[in-house]
CSV table of C-alpha atoms in Angstrom, one decimal:
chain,number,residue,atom,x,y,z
J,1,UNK,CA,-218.9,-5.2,124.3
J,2,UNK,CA,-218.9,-6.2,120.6
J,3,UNK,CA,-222.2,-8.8,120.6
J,4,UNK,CA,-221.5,-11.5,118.6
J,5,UNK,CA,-223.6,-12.9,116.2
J,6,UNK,CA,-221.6,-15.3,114.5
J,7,UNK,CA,-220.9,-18.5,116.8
J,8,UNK,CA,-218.8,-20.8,114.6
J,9,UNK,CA,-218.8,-24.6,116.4
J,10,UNK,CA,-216.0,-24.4,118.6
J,11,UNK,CA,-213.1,-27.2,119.0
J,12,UNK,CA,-213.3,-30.3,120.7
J,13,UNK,CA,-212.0,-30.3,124.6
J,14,UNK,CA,-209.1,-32.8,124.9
J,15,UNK,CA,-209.3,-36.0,122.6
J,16,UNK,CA,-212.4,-35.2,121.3
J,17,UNK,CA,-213.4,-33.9,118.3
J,18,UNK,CA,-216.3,-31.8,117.3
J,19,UNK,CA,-217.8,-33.3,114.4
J,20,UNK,CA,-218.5,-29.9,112.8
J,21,UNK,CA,-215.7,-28.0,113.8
J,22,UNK,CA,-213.8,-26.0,111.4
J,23,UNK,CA,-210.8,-25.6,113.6
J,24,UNK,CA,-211.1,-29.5,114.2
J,25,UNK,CA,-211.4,-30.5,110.8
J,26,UNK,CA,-208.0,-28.1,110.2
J,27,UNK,CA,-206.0,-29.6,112.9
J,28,UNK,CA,-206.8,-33.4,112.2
J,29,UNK,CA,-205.1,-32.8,108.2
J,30,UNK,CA,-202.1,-32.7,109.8
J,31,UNK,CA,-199.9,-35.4,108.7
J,32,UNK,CA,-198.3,-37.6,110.8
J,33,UNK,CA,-195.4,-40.3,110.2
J,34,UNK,CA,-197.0,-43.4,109.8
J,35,UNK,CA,-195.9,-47.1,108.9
J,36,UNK,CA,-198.3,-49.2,107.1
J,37,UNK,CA,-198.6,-52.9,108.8
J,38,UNK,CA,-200.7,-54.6,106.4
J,39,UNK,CA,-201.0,-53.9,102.4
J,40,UNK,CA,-203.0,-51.8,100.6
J,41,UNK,CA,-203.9,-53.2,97.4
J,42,UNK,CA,-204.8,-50.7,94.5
J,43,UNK,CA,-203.9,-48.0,96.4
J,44,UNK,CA,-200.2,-47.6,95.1
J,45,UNK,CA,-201.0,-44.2,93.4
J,46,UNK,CA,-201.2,-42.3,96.4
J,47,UNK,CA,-197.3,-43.5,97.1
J,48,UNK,CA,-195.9,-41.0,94.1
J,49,UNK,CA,-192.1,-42.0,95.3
J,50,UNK,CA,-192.6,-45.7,94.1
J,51,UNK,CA,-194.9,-47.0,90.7
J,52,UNK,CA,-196.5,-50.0,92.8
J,53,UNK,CA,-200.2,-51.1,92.2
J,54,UNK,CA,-200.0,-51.8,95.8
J,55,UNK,CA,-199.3,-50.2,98.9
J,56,UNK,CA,-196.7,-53.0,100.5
J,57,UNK,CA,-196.8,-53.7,103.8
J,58,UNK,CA,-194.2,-52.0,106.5
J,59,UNK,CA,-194.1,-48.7,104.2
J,60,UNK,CA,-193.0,-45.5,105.7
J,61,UNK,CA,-195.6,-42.3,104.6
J,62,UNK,CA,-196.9,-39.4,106.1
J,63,UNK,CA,-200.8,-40.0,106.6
J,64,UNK,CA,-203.2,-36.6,108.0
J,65,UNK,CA,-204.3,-37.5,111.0
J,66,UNK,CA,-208.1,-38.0,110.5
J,67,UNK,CA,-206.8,-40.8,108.3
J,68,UNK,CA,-204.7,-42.3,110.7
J,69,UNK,CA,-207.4,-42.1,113.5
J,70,UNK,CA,-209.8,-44.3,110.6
J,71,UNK,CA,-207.4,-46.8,109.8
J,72,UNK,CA,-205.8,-47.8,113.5
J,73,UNK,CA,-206.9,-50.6,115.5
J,74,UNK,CA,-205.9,-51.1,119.0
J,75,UNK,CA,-204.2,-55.1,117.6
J,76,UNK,CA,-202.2,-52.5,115.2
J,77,UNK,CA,-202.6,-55.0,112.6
J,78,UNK,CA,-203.2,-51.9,109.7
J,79,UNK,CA,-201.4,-48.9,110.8
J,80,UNK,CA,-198.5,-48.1,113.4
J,81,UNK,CA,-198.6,-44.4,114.3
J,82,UNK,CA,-194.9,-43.0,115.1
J,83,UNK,CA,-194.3,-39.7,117.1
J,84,UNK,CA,-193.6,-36.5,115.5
J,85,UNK,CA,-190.7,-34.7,116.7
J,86,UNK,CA,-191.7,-32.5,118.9
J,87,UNK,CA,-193.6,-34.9,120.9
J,88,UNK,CA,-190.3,-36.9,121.6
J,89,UNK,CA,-187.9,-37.3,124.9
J,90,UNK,CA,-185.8,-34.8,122.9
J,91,UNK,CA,-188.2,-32.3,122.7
J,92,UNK,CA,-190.0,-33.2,125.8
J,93,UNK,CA,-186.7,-32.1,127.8
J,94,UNK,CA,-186.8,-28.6,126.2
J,95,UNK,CA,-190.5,-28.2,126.8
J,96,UNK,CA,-189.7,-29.1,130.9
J,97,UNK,CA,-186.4,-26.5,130.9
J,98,UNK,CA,-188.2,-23.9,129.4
J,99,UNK,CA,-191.8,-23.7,127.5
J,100,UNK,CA,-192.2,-20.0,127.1
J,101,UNK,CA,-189.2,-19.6,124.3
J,102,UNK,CA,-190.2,-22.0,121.9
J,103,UNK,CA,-192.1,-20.9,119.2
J,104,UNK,CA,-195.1,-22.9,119.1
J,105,UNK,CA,-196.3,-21.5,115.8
J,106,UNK,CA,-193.3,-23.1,114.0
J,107,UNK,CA,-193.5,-26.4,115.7
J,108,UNK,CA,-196.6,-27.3,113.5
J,109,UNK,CA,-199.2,-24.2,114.5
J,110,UNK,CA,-201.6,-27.1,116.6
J,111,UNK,CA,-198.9,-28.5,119.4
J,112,UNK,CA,-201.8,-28.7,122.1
J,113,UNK,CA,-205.0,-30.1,119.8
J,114,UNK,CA,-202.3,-32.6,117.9
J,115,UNK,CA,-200.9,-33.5,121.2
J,116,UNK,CA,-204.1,-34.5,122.9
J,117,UNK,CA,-205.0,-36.5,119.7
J,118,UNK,CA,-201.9,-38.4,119.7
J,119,UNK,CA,-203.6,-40.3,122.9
J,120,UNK,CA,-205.4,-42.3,120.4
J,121,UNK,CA,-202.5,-44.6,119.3
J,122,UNK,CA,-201.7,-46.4,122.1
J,123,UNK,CA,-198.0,-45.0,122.6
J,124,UNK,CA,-196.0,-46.2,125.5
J,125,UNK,CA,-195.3,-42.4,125.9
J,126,UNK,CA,-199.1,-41.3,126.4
J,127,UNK,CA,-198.5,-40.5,129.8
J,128,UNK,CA,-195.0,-38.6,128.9
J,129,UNK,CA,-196.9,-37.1,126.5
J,130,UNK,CA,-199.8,-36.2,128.0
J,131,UNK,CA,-198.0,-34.3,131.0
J,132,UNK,CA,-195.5,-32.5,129.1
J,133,UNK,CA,-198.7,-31.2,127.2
J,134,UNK,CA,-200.0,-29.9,130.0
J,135,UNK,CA,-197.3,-28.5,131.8
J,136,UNK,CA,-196.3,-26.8,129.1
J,137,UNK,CA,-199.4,-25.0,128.7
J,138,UNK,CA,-199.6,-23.8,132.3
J,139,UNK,CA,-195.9,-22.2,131.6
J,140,UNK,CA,-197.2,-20.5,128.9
J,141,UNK,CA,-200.2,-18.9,130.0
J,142,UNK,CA,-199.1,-16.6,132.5
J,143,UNK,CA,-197.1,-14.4,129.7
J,144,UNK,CA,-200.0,-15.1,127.3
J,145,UNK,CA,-202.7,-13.6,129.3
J,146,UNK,CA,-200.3,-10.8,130.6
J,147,UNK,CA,-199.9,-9.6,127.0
J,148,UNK,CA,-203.3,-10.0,125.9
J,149,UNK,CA,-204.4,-7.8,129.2
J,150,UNK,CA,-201.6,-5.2,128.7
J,151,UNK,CA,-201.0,-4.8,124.8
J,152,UNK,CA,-203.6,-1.2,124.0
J,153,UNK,CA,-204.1,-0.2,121.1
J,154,UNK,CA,-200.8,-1.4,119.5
J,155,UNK,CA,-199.4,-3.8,117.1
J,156,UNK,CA,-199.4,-7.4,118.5
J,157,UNK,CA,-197.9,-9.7,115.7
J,158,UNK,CA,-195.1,-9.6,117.2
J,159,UNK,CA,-196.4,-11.1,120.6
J,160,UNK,CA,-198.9,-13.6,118.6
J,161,UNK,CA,-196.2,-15.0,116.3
J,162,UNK,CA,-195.1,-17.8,118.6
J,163,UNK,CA,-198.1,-18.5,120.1
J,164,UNK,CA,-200.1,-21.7,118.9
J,165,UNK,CA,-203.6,-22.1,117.5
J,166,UNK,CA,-205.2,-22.1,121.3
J,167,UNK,CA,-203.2,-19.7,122.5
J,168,UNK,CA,-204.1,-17.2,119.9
J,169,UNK,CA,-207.6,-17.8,120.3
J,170,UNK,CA,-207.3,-17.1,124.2
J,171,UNK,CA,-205.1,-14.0,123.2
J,172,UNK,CA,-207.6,-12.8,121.0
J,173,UNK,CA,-210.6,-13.3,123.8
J,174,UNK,CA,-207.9,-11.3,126.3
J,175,UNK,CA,-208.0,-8.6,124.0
J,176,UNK,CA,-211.8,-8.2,123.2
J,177,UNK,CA,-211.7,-8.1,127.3
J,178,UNK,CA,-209.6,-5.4,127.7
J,179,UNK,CA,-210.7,-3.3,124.5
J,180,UNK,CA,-214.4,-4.0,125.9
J,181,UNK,CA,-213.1,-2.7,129.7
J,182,UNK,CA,-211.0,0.2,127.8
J,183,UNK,CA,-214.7,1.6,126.3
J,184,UNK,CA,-216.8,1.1,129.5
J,185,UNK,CA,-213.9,3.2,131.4
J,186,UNK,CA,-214.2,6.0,128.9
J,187,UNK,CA,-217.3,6.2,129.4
J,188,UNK,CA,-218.7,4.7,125.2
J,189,UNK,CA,-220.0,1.1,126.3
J,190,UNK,CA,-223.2,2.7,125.3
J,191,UNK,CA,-222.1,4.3,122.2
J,192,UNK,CA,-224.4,2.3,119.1
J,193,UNK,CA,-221.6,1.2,116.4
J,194,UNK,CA,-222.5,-0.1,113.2
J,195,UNK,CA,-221.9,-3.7,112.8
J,196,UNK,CA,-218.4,-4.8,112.3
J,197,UNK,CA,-219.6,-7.5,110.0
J,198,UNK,CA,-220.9,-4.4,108.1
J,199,UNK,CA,-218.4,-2.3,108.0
J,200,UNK,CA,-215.9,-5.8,106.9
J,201,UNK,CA,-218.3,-6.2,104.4
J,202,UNK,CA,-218.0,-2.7,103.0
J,203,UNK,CA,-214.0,-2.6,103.1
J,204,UNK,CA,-213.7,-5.7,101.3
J,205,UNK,CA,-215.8,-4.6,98.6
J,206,UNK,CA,-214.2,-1.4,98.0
J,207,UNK,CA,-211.0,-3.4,97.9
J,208,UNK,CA,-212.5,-6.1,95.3
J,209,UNK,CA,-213.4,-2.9,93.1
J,210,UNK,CA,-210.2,-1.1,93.0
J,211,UNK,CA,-208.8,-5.0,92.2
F,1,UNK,CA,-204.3,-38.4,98.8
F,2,UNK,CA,-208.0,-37.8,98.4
F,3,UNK,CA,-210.2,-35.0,99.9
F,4,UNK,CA,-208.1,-32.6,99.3
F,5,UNK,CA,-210.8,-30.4,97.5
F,6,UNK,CA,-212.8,-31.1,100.4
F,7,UNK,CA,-210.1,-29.4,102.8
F,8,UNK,CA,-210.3,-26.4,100.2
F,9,UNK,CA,-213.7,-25.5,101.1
F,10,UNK,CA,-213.0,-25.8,104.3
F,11,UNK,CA,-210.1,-23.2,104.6
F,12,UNK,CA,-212.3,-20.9,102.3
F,13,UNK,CA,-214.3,-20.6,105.2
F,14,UNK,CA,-211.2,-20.5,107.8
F,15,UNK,CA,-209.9,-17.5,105.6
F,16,UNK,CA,-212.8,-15.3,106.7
F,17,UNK,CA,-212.6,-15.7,110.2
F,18,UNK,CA,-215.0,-12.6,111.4
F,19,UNK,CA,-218.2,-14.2,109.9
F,20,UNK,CA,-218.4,-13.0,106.5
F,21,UNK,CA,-220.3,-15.1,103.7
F,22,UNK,CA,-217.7,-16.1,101.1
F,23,UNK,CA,-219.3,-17.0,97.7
F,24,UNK,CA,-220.9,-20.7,97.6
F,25,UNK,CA,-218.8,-22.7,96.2
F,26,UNK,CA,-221.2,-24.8,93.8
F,27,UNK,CA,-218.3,-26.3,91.6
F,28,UNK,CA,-216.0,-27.3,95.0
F,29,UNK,CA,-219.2,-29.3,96.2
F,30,UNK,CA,-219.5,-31.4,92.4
F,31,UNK,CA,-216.4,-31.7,92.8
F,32,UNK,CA,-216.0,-33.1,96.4
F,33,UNK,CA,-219.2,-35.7,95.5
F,34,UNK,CA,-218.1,-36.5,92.3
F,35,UNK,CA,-215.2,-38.2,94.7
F,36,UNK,CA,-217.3,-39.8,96.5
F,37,UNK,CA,-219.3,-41.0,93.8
F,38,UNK,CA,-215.9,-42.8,92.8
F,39,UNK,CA,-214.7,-44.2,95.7
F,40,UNK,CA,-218.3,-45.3,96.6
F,41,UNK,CA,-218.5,-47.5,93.4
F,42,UNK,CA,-214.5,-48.7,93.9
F,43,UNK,CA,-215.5,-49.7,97.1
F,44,UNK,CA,-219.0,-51.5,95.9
F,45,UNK,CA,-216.8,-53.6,93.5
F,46,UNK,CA,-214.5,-54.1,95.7
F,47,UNK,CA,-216.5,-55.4,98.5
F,48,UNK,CA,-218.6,-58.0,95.7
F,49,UNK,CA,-215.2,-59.3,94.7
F,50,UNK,CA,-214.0,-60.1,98.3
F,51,UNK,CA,-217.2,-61.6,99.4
F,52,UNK,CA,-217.1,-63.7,96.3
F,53,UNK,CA,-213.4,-64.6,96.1
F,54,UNK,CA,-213.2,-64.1,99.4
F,55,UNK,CA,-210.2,-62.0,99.2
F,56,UNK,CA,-209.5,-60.3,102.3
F,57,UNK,CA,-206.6,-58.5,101.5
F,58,UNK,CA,-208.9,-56.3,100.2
F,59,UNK,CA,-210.3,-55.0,103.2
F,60,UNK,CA,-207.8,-52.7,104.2
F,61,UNK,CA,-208.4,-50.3,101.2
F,62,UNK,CA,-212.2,-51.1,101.5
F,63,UNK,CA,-211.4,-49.7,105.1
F,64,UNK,CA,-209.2,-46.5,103.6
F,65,UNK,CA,-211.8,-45.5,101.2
F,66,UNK,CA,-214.5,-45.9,103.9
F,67,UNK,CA,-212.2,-43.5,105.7
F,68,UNK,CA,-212.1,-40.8,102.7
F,69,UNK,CA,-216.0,-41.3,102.2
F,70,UNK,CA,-216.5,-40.0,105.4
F,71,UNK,CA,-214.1,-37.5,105.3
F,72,UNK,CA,-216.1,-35.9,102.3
F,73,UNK,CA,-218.8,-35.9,104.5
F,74,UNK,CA,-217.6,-34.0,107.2
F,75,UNK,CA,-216.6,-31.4,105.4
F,76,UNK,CA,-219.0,-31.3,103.5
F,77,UNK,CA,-221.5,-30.8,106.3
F,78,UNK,CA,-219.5,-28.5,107.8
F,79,UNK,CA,-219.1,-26.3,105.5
F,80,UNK,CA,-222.7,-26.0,104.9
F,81,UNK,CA,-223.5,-25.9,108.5
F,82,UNK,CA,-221.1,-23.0,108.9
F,83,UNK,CA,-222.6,-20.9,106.2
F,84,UNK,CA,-225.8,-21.9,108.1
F,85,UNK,CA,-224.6,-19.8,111.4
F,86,UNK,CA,-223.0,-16.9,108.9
F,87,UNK,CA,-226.4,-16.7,107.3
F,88,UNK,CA,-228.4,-16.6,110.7
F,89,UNK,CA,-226.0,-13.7,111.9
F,90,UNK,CA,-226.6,-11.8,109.3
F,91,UNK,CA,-230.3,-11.2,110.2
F,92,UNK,CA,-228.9,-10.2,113.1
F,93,UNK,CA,-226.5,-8.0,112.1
F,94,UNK,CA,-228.4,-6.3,108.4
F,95,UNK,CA,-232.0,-6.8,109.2
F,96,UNK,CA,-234.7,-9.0,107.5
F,97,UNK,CA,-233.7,-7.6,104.1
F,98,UNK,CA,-230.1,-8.1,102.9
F,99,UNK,CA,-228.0,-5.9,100.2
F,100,UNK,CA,-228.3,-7.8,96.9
F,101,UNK,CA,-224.3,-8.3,96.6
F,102,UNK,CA,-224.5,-10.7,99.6
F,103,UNK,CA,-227.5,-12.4,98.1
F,104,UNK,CA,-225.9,-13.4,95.1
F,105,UNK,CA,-223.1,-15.1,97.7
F,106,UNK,CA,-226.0,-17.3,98.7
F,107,UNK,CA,-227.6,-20.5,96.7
F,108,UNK,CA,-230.8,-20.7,96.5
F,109,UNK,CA,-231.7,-23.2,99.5
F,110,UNK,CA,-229.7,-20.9,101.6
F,111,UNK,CA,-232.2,-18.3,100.7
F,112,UNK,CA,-235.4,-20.7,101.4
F,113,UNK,CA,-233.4,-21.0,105.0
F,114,UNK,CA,-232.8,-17.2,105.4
F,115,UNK,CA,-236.7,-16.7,104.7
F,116,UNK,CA,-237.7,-19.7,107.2
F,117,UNK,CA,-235.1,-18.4,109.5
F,118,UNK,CA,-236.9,-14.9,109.3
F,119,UNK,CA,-240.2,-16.0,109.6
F,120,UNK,CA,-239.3,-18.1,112.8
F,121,UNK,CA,-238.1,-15.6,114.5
F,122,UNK,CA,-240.6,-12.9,113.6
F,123,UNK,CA,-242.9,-15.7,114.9
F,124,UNK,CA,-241.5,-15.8,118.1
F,125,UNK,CA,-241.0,-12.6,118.6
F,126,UNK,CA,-244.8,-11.7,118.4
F,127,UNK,CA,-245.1,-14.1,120.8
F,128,UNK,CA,-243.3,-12.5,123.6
F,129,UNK,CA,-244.5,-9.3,125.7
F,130,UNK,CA,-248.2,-9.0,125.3
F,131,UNK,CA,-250.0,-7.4,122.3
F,132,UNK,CA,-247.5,-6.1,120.2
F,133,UNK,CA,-244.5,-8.5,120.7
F,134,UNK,CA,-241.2,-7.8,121.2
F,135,UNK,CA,-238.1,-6.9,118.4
F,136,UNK,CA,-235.7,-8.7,120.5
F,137,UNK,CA,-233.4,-7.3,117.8
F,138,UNK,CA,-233.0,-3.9,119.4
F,139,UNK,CA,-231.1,-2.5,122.2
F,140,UNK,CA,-228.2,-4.8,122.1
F,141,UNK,CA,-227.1,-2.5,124.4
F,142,UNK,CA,-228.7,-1.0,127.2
F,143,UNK,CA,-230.0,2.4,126.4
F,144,UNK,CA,-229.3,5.1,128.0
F,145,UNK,CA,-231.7,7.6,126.8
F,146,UNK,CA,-235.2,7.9,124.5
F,147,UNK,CA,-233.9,9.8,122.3
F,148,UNK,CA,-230.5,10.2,120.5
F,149,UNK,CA,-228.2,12.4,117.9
F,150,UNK,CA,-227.2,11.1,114.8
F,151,UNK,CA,-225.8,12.0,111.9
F,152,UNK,CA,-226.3,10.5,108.0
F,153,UNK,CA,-222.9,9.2,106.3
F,154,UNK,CA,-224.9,8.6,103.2
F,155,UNK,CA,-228.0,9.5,101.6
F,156,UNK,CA,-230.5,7.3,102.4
F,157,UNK,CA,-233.8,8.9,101.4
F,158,UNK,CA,-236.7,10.1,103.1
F,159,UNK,CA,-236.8,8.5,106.7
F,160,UNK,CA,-240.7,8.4,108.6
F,161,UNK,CA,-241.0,8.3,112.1
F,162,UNK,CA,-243.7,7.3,114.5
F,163,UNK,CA,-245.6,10.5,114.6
F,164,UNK,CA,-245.8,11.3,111.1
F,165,UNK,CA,-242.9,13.6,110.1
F,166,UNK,CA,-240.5,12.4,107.6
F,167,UNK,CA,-237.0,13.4,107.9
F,168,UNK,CA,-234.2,14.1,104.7
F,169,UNK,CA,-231.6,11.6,105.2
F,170,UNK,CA,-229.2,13.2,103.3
F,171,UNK,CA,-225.0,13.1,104.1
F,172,UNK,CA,-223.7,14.8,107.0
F,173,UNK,CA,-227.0,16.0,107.6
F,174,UNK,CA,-227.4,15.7,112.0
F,175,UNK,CA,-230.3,15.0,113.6
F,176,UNK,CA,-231.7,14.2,116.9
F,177,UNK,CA,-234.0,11.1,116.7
F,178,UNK,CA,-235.7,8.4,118.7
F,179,UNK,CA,-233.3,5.6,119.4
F,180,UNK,CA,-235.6,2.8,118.4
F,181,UNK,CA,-236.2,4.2,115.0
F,182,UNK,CA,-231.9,4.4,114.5
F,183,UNK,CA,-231.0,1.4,115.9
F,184,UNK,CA,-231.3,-0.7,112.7
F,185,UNK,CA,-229.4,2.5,110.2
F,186,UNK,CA,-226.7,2.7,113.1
F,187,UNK,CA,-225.9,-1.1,112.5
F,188,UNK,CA,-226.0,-1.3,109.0
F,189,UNK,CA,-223.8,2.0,108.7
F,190,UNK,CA,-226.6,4.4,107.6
F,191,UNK,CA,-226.3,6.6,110.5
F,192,UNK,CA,-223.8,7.6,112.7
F,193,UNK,CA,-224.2,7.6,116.3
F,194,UNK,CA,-223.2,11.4,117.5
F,195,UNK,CA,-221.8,11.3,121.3
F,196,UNK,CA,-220.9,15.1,122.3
């Protein structure tokens, strides 16, 4: 088994967030559609569409997420936080039919970590929300971890493409698995290999010369 | 919408996902404070003029700067944190001395660190098994025998082992070595291990 020395902070379980997290930090500069229910004064040139000094109140704009979690307050006097699409009844119905053809990657590449988030505002939906979430990871799985145990030595991009940000992480770990299990069966679990970090190293530089 | 540059650095890091130590990015951090700096002072005026003239209108963009502040400082700390953990594997995966090129990726108080790093755990590695200590750094995987074939992908110079005889490491050359002595060429690349 590949040791691993690197051990980036992982991602927050559920509606937390790890402080540190790089994935985290990622997936809360998503934007969300947002209506502003107070005014921001001297704040009008982040609004490019209008030459205001001021944000008014009751204006429509797409705030990232970390912002929005900063700004809202249970009374929602400051901030009301609207659904993005593919959280809605719409899409909610296709993720009950049928979760395995959509492509997650497409629908905004964090549908679980943006999903659980979205818990913070207060939304009569939550609970729709929360369960359609769920169930639509454990639809998913099964064919996730099948082709992460199955695909040897091949090209995967094809499988990974529709897969979210959490899904391709759990693919990836499937794979390490099976590549790990592949080497102990032939018998080179105890072959020494130079350090992949190494040998990355090395191939980038060659390619940063020949550039 | 601010911190943007601050979301820069971050993906800089994102980019090399298997651990590799991107260049610091000196002028992204002046940048990224320089921000802050800003909205810092905004918000110091800002707060003296609503205390004064008690205008609390102002307190929802006292509240949104607050917001970006932080922000900064997140990733900010992040991305220093997560250079931190590159750094630390990399005396786990090189050794205690590191090729120059990746030095020159580090700024100088991620050196100071490296060296600390180093000396903690050379410290604590005396301090294990007995006498001599224990290089906790070897056998990441179990061995299977004392002594092992290798052979050189580049030249590497003259090569000592424990009972005095000094080996050629020249390229392609094969030899059949104690695994202790290897270990450390096999993971930076030096040596190649040979399994018939």
């Amino acid at each position: 088994m590949e040791t691993q020395s690197y051990m980036p902070v992982p991602p927050g379980v559920g509606m937390e967030e790890n402080f540190l997290s790089l994935d985290d930090i990622l997936l809360s500069h998503e934007r969300l559609p947002c209506r502003t229910e107070s005014a921001f004064p001297r704040l009008g040139f982040l609004e490019k569409s209008s030459d205001n000094r001021d944000i008014p109140e009751g204006t429509k704009m797409e705030m990232p997420l970390w912002l929005a979690k900063g700004l809202y307050e249970r009374t929602r006097r400051v901030l009301s936080v609207e659904l993005p699409k593919v959280y809605r009844e719409g899409w909610r119905t296709v993720f009950s039919a049928d979760p395995t053809v959509v492509d997650l990657h497409k629908m905004g590449p964090y549908y679980y970590g943006l999903g659980s988030q979205l818990l913070h505002f207060h939304n009569p939906e939550n609970a729709e929300i929360a369960q359609t979430v769920l169930q639509t990871f454990i639809g998913r799985f099964r064919r996730t971890m099948d082709s992460a145990q199955n695909a040897y030595n091949e090209d995967t991009s094809a499988l990974v493409e529709p897969l979210d940000s959490l899904e391709r992480v759990l693919f990836k770990v499937g794979q390490n698995g099976l590549n790990a299990f592949q080497r102990w069966e032939m018998g080179r679990a105890s072959h020494l290999t130079a350090s992949s970090l190494v040998v990355n190293y090395r191939k980038r530089k060659i390619t940063d010369l020949q550039a | 919408m601010f911190c943007e540059k601050a979301i820069e650095l971050i993906r800089e890091l994102q980019r090399m996902g298997d651990g590799q130590l991107p260049a610091f990015n000196e002028d992204g951090i002046r940048q990224v404070l320089e921000e802050m700096k800003a909205l810092y002072q905004q918000n110091q005026s800002d707060v003296n003029e609503a205390k004064t003239e008690g205008r609390n209108e102002l307190i929802p963009t006292i509240k949104f700067r607050h917001c970006c502040l932080f922000r900064n400082q997140r990733c900010i700390a992040a991305y220093l944190y997560d250079r931190l953990l590159r750094i630390r594997a990399l005396r786990w995966e090189y050794g205690s001395v590191l090729p120059t090129a990746i030095r020159f990726h580090m700024c100088a108080e991620e050196l100071e660190w490296f060296n600390q790093y180093k000396k903690s755990l050379a410290t604590y590695m005396r301090s294990l098994g007995g006498e001599e200590g224990l290089d906790i750094t070897q056998d990441v995987k179990p061995p299977k025998s004392l002594y092992i074939e290798v052979r050189c992908l580049k030249d590497h110079g003259e090569f000592e082992i424990d009972d005095g005889t000094i080996i050629l490491l020249k390229k392609n050359s094969q030899h059949f070595l104690p695994r202790w002595k290897c270990e450390q060429l096999i993971r930076q690349g030096v040596l190649e291990h040979v399994v018939s």
